[in-house]
Coordinates of C-alpha atoms and ligand atoms in Angstrom, one line a residue:
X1 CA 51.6 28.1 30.8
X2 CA 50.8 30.5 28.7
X3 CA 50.2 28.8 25.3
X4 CA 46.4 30.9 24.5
X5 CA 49.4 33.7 23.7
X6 CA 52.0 31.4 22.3
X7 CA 49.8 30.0 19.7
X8 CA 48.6 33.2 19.2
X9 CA 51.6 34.8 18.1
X10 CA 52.7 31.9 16.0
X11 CA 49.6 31.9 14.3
X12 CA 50.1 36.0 13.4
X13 CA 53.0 34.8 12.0
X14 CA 51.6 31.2 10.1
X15 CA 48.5 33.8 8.6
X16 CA 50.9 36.3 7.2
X17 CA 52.9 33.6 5.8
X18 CA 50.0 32.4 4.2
X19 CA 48.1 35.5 2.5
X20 CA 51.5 36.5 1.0
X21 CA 52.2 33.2 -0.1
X22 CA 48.9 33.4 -2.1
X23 CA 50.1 36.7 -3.5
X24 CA 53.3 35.7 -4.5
X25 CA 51.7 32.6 -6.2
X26 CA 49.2 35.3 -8.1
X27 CA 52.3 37.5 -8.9
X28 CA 53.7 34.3 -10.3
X29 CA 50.8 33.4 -12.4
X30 CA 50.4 37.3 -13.8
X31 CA 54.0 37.2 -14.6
X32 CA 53.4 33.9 -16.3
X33 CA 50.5 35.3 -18.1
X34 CA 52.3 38.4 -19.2
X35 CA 55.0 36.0 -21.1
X36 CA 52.6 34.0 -22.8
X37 CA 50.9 37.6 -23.9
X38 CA 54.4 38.8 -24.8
X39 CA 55.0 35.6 -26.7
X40 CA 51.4 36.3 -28.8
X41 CA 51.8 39.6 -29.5
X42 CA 55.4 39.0 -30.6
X43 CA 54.0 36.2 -32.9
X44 CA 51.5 39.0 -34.2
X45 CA 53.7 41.5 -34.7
X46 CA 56.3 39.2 -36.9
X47 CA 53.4 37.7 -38.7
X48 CA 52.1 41.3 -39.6
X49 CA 55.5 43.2 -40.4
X50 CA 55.9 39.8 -42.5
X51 CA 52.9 40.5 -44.1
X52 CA 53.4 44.3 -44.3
X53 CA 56.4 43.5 -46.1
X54 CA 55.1 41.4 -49.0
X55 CA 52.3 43.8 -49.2
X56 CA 55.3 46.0 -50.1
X57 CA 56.3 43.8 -52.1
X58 CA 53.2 43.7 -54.2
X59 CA 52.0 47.5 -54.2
X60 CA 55.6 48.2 -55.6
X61 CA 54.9 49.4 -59.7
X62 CA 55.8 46.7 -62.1
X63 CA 56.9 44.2 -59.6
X64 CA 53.4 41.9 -59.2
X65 CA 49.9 42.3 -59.0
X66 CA 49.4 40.3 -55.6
X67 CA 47.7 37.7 -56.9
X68 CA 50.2 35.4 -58.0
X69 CA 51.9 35.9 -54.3
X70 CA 48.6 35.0 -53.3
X71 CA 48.0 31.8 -55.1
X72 CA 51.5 30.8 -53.9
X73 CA 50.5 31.3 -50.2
X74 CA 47.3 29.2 -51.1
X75 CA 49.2 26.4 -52.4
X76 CA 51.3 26.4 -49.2
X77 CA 48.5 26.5 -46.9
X78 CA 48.1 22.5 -46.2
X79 CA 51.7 22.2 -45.7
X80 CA 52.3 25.2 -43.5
X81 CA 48.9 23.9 -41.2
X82 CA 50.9 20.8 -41.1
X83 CA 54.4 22.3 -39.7
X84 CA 53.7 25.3 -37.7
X85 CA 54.0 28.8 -37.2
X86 CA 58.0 28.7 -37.8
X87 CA 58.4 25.9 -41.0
X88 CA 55.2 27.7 -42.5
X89 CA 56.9 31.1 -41.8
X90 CA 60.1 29.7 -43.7
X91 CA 58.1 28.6 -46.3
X92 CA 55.7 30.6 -46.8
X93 CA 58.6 33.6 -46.8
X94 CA 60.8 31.6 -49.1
X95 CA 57.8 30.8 -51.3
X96 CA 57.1 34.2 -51.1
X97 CA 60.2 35.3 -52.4
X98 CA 60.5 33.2 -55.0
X99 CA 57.5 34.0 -56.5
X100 CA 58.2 37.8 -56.2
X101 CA 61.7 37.4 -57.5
X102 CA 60.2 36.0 -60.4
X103 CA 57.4 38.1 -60.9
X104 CA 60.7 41.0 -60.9
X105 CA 62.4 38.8 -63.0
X106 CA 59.9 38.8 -65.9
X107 CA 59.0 42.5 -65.2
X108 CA 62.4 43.3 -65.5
X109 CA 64.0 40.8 -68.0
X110 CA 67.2 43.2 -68.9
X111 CA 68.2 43.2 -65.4
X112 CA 67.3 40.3 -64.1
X113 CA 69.8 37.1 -65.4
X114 CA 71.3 38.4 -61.2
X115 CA 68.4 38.4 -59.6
X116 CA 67.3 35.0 -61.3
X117 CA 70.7 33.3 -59.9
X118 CA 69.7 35.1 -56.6
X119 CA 66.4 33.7 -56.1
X120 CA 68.6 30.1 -56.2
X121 CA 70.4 31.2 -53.2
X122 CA 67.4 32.3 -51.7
X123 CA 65.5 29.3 -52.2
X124 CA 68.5 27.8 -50.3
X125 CA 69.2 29.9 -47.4
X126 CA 65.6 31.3 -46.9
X127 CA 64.1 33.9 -46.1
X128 CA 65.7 36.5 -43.8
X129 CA 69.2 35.5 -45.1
X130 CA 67.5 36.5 -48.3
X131 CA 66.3 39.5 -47.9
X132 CA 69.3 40.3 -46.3
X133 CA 71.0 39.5 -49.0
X134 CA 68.2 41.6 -51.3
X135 CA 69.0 44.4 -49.5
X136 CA 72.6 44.8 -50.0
X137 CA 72.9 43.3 -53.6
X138 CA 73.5 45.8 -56.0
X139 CA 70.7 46.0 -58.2
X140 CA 71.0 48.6 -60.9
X141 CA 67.3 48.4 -61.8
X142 CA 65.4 51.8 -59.8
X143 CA 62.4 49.2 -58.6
X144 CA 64.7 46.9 -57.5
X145 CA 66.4 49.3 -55.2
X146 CA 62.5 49.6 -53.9
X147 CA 61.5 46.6 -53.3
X148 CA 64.8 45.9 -51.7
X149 CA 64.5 49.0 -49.3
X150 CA 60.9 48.3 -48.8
X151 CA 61.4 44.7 -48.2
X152 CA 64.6 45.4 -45.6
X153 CA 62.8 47.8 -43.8
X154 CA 59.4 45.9 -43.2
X155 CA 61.8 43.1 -42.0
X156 CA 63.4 45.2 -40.0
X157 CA 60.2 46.8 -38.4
X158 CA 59.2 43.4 -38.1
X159 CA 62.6 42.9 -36.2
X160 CA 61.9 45.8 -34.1
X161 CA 58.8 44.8 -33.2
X162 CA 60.2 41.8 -31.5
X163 CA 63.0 43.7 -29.6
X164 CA 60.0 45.9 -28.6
X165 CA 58.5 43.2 -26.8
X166 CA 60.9 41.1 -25.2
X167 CA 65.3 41.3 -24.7
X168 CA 67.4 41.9 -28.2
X169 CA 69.3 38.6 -27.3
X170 CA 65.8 36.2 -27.5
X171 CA 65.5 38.2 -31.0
X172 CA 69.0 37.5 -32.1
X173 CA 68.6 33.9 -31.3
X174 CA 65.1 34.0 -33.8
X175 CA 67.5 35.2 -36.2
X176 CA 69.9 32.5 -36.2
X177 CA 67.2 30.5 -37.4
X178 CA 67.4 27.6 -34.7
X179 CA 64.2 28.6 -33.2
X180 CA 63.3 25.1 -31.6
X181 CA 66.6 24.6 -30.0
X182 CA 68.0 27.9 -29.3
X183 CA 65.2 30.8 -30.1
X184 CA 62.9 33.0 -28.7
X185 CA 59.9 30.7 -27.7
X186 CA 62.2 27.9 -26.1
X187 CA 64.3 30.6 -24.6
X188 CA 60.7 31.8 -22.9
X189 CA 59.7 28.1 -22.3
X190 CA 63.3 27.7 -20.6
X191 CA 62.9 30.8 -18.6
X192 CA 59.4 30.0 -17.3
X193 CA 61.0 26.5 -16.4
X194 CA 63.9 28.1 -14.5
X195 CA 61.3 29.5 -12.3
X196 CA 58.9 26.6 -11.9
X197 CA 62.2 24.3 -10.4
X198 CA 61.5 25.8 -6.7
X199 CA 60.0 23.2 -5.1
X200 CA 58.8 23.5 -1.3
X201 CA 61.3 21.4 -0.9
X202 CA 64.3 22.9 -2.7
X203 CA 62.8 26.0 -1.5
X204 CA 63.1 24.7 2.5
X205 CA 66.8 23.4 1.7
X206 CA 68.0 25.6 -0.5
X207 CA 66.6 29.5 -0.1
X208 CA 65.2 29.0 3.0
X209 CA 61.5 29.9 2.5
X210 CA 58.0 27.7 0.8
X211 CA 57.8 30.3 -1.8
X212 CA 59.7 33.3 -3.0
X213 CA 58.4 37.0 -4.9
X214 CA 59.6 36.9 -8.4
X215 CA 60.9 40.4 -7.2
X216 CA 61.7 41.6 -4.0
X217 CA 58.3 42.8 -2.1
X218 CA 57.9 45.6 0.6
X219 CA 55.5 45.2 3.2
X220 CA 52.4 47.4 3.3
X221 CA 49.8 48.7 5.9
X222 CA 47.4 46.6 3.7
X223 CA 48.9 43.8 3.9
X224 CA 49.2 43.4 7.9
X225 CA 46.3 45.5 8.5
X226 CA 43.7 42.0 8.7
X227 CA 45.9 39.8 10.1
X228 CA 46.6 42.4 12.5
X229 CA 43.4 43.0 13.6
X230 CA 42.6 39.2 14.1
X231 CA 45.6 39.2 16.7
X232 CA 43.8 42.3 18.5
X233 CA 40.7 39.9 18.6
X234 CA 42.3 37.1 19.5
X235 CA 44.3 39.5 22.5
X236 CA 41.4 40.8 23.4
X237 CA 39.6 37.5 23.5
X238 CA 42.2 36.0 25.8
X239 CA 42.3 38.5 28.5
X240 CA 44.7 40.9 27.2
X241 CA 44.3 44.4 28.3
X242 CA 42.9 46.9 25.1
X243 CA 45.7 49.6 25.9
X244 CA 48.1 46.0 25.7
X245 CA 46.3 44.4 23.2
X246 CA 46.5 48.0 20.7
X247 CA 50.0 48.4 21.5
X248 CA 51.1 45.6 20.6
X249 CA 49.3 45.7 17.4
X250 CA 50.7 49.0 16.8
X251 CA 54.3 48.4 17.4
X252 CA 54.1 44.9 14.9
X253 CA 52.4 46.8 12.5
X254 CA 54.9 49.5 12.8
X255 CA 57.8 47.2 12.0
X256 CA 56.1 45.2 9.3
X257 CA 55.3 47.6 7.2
X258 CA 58.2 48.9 5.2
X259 CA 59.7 45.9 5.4
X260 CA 61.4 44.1 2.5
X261 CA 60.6 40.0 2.1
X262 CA 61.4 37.5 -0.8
X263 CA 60.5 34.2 0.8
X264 CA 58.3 33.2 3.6
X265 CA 61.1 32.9 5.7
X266 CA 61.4 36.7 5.9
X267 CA 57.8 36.7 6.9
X268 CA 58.3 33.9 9.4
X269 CA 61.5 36.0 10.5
X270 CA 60.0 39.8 10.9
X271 CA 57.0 38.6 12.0
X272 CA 58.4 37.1 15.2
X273 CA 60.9 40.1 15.3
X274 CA 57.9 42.6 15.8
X275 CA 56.2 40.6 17.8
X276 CA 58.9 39.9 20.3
X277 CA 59.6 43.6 20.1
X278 CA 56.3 44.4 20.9
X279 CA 55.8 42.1 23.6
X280 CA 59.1 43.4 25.3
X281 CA 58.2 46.9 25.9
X282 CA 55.0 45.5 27.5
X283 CA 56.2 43.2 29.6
X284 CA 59.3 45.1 31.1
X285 CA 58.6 47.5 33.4
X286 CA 61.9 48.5 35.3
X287 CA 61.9 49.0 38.9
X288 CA 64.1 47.7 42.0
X289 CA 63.9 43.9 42.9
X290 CA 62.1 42.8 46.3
X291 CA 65.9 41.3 47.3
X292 CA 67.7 44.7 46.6
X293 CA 64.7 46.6 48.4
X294 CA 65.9 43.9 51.4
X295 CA 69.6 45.3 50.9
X296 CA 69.1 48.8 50.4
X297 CA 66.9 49.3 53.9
X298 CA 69.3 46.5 55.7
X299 CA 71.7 49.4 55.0
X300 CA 69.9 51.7 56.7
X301 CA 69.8 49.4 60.0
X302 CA 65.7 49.5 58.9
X303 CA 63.8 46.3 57.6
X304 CA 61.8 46.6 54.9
X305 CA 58.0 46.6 55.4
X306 CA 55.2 45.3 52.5
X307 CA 52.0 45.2 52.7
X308 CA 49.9 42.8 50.9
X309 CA 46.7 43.7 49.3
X310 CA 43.9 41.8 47.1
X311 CA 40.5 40.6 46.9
X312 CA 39.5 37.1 48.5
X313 CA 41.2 34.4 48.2
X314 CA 43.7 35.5 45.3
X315 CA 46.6 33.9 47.8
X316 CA 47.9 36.7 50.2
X317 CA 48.3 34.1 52.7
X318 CA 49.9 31.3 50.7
X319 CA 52.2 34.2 48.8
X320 CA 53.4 35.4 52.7
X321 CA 54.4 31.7 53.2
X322 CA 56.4 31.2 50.2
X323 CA 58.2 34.3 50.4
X324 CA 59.1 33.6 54.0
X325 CA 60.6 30.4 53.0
X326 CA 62.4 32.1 49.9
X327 CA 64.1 35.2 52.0
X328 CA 64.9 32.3 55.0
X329 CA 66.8 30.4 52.5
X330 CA 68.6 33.9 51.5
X331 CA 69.7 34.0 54.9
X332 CA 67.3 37.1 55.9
X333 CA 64.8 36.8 59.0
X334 CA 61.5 37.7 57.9
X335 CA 58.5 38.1 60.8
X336 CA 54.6 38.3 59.9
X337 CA 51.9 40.3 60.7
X338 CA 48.6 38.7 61.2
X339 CA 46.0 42.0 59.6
X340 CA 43.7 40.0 58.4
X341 CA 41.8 40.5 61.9
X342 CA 38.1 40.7 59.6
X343 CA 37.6 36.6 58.4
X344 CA 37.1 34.5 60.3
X345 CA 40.3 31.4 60.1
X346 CA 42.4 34.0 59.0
X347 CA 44.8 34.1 61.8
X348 CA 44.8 30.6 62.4
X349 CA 46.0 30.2 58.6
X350 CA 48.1 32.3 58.7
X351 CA 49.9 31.1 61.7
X352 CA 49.8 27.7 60.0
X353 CA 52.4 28.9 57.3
X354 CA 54.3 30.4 59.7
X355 CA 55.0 28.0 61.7
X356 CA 55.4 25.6 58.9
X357 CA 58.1 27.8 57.3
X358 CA 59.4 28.5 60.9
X359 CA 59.1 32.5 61.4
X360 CA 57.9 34.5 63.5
X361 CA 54.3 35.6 63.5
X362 CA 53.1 38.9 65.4
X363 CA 49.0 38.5 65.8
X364 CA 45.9 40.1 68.4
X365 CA 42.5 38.9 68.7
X366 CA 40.1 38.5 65.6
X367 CA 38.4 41.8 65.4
X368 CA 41.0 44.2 66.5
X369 CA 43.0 47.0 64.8
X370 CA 44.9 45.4 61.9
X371 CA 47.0 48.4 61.5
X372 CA 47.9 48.3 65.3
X373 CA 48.9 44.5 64.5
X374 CA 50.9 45.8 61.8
X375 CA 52.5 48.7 63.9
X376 CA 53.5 46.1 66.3
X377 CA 55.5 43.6 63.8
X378 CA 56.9 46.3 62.5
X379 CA 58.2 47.5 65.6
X380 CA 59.2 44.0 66.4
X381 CA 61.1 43.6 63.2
X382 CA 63.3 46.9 64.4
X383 CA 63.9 45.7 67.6
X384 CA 65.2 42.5 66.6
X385 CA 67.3 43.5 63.5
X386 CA 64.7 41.5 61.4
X387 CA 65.3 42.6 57.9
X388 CA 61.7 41.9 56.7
X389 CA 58.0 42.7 57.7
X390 CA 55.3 40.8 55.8
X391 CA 52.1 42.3 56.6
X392 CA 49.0 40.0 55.6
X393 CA 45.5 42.0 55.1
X394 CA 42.1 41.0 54.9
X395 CA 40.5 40.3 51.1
X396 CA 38.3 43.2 49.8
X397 CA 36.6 44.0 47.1
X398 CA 37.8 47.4 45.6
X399 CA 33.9 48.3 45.4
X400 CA 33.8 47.8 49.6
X401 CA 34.5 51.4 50.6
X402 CA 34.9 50.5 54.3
X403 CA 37.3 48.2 53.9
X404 CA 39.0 49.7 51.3
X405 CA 39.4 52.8 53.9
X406 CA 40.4 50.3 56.8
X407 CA 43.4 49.4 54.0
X408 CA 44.4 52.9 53.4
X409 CA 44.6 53.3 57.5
X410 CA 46.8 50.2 57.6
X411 CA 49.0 52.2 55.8
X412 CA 48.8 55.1 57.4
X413 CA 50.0 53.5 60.4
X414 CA 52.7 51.1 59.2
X415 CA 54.0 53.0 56.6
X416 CA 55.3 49.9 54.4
X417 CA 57.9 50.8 52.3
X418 CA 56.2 48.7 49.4
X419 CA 52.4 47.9 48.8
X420 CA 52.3 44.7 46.7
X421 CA 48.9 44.0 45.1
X422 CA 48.2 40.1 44.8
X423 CA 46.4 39.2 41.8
X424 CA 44.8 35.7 40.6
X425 CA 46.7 35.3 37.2
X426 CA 43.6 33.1 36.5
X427 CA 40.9 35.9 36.4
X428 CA 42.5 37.6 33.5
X429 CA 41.4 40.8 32.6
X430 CA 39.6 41.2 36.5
X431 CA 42.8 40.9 37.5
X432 CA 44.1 43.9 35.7
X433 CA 41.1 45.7 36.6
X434 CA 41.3 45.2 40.3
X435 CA 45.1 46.2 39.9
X436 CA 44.1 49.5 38.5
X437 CA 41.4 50.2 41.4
X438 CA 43.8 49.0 43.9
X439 CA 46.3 51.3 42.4
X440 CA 44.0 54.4 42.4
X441 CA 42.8 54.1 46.3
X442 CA 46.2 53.2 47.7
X443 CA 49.4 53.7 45.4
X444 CA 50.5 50.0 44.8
X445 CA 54.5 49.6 44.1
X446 CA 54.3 46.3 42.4
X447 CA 52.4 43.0 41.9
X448 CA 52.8 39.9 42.7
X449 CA 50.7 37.4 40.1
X450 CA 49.7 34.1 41.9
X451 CA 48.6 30.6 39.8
X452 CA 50.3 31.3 36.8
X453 CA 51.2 27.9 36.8
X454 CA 47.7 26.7 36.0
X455 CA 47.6 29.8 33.7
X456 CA 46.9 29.1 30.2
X457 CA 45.8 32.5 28.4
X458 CA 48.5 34.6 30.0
X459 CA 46.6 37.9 29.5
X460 CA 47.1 39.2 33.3
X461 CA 50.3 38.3 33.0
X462 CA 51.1 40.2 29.6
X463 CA 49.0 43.0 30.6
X464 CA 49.1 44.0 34.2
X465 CA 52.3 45.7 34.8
X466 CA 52.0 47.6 31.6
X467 CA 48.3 49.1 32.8
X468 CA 49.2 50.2 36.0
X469 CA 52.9 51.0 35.0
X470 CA 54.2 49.0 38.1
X471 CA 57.0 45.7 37.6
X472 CA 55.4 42.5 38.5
X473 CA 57.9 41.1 41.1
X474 CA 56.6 37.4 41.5
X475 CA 55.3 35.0 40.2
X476 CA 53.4 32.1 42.2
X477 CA 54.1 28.7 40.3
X478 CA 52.2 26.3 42.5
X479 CA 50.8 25.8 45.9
X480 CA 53.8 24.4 47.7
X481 CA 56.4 27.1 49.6
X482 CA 59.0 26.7 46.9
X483 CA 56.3 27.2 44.3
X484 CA 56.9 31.1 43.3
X485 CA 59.9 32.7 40.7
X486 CA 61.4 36.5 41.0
X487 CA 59.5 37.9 38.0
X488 CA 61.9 38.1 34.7
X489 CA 61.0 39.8 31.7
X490 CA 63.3 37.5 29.4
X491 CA 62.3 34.5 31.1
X492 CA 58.3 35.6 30.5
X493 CA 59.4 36.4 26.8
X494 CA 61.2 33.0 26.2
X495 CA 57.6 31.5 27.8
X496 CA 56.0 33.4 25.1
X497 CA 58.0 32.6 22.0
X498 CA 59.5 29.7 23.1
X499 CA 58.8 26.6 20.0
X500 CA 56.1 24.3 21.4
Ligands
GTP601 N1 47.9 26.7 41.9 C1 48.2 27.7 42.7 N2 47.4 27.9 43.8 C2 47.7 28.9 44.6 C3 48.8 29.7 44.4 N3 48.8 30.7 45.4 C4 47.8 30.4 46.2 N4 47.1 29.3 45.8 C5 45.9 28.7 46.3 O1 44.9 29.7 46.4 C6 44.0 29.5 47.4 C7 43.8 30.8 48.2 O2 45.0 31.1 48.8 P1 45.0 32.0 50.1 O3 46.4 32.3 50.4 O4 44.1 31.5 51.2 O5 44.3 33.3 49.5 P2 44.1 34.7 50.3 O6 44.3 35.8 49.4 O7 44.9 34.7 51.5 O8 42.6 34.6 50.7 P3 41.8 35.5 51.7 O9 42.4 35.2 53.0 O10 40.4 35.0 51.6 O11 41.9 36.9 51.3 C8 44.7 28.4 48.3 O12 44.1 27.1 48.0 C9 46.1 28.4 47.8 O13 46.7 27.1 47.9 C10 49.6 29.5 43.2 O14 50.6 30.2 42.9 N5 49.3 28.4 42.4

């Protein structure tokens, strides 16, 4: 029963799960992207403040011309090819250094027997330590104190330029010169590995979700607004009312969007949240019960008297036989009219079920005055202190003016205290339709909606009451007596969004 709409539903929620999956996946992949471009321009930036700084170097007056910097850097070329971008970076820089230390030295032989035994150290402890160093040695000599501040600021730009692109702790762990264990780049490589660990399957156990946002996403009208309008399709498609169909949609969408989601289990979660919630105020119409209708006139010393209306062969007949049954087994006594006085086999049927379920059945002849059959069980029902009236009319169509009048009379006459309209759960959207004409010639109070049990798409059921703004008040399960349910708006939402 029902499972056009269950599948439905669980599919709104399976196709939203899936288009933000692929988005989180992209966001995953950009944000990947954007590390590996962090970690080139980082490697461009120290490469070029490096550089920036022994161009310094060289422009500075009587330290070098360039050129022997240069043939240094040539001579380390193989190696460095050999060793990568950090070893050749050490080298190159301690080469560097050396050679420009020298190039000071004999420049500047009176002050240079410190710098000479500096360069040692240098060659030692390398480059940044170096420079470093450079920088705070006193030098008397007035170029040295240049190069040195040149040199300790390019490095330090060059430092700069790395906090500028990524956390000051990755740039302190360059400069404790364990890059391949502890710096920058593996830092990166373990951060990009600390995201990659969550498995579907860790995801499932652990976080509870097949993927996860890198950062917390809200929901937005775009996002919904497709998958939305498939599910209005679909609705539509399956015999949902529009007005039902656009509600619903409206009232999901309304609850998505705004909403905040990490994993897919969020998804799975609001999803199903708004659509219950949607599907709630559709389906529950408030109004008195049929049994409490029975209690409030028994009060009165009255019985209460319903009218059954419907086109052919919808199941008045078989409806008047189960409820029968059902209100004798509640220990009321319920008596029948036979209105139906137009087809011909109608009485005879109808006086089948009532004597099967053992009540009493008021009928004329075929052809007479069904309201003056229904005056008369009625009047029966008073006189005996019967506490229900169940009057069975002929099937029309709502497009069959005479008969439709010859219903209205009925009414007139009997004045039933509830006009029920019987609708084929089967027919769908018909069914809703027929309702609403029903409703407009004669004022229905309720509905009863028979076959659901063979009902698949469930789009009278969700739609019907809500249209015509009357409760359903049955519903017929089967074709045997006990085969109909008091209508139950938590039952017909568990049938809905129950797993299957
Ligand atoms: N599966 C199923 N069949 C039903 C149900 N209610 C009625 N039927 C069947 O529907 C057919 C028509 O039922 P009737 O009670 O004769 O319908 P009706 O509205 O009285 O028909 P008219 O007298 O022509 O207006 C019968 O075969 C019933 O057994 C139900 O809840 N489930």
């Amino acid at each position: 029963m029902f499972e056009s709409l269950r599948k439905k539903f669980s599919e709104t929620s399976g196709k939203l799960t899936k288009k933000l999956e692929n988005e989180a996946e992209e966001e995953d992949n950009i944000e990947s992207k954007e590390t590996e471009d962090i970690i080139t321009d980082v490697s461009d930036e120290v490469s070029s403040s490096v550089d920036d700084g022994f161009e310094s170097l060289s422009d500075v007056d009587g330290v070098s011309d360039g050129s022997d910097s240069q043939d240094v850097e040539d001579s380390d070329l193989e190696d460095n090819e050999k060793s990568g971008f950090f070893s050749s970076f050490k080298r190159d820089s301690k080469n560097k250094n050396e050679s420009d230390n020298e190039d000071i030295i004999s420049e500047n032989d009176d002050d240079c027997s410190d710098l000479s035994s500096q360069s040692k150290d240098n060659e030692k402890s390398g480059f940044f330590s170096s420079f470093r160093r450079g920088s705070k040695e006193d030098v008397d000599s007035e170029d040295k104190d240049d190069v040195s501040d040149e040199v300790s600021s390019s490095v330090d730009d060059g430092f700069e330029s790395l906090s500028d692109g990524s956390d000051s702790d990755d740039v302190e762990v360059v400069d404790s010169g364990d890059n391949e264990k502890s710096g920058f780049f593996s830092s990166f490589r373990r951060g990009s590995k600390d995201k990659e660990p969550e498995t579907n399957e860790d995801s499932r156990k652990g976080k509870g979700g097949f993927f996860s946002f890198i950062k917390e996403k809200t929901l937005s009208e775009n996002d919904v607004e497709d998958i939305l309008f498939e599910l209005e399709m679909s609705l539509l498609e399956g015999d949902v009312a529009m007005d039902v169909a656009s509600t619903v949609v409206d009232s999901v969408k309304d609850d998505l969007i705004g909403q905040k989601i990490k994993r897919s289990s969020d998804i799975e979660e609001y999803t199903y949240d708004a659509l219950k919630n949607a599907v709630s105020k559709i389906i529950d119409i408030k109004g008195k019960s049929f049994t409490e209708m029975i209690e409030m006139k028994k009060k009165e010393g009255e019985p209460l008297v319903v009218m059954f209306v419907g086109i052919n062969g919808t199941g008045k007949t078989t409806t008047i036989g189960k409820l029968s049954s059902y209100y004798l087994k509640k220990g009321y006594t319920p008596v029948i009219a036979a209105s139906d006085t137009f087809r011909a086999g109608a009485i005879e049927q109808v006086t089948y079920h009532a004597n099967n379920v053992g009540v009493k059945i008021i009928k004329h002849e075929k052809g007479s005055d069904p309201a003056a059959v229904a005056f008369d069980a009625v009047a029966h029902a008073k006189a005996h202190n019967k506490e229900l009236v169940l009057i069975d009319t002929a099937g029309r169509m709502q497009t069959n003016t005479n008969l439709m009048d010859e219903m209205k009379k009925i009414k007139r006459v009997a004045k039933p205290d509830l006009v029920i309209f019987v609708g084929d759960a089967l027919t769908g959207n018909d069914a809703t339709e027929q309702a609403t004409k029903f409703n407009d010639a004669i004022d229905i109070d309720g509905v009863i909606l028979t076959k659901a049990d063979a009902d698949a798409k469930g789009g009278a059921s969700l739609s019907i009451g809500y249209v015509i703004k009357k409760p359903i008040m049955f519903l017929g399960m089967g074709q045997g007596y006990d085969d109909i349910i008091e209508y139950d708006a938590d039952w017909m939402l568990n049938q809905l969004f129950a797993e299957s």
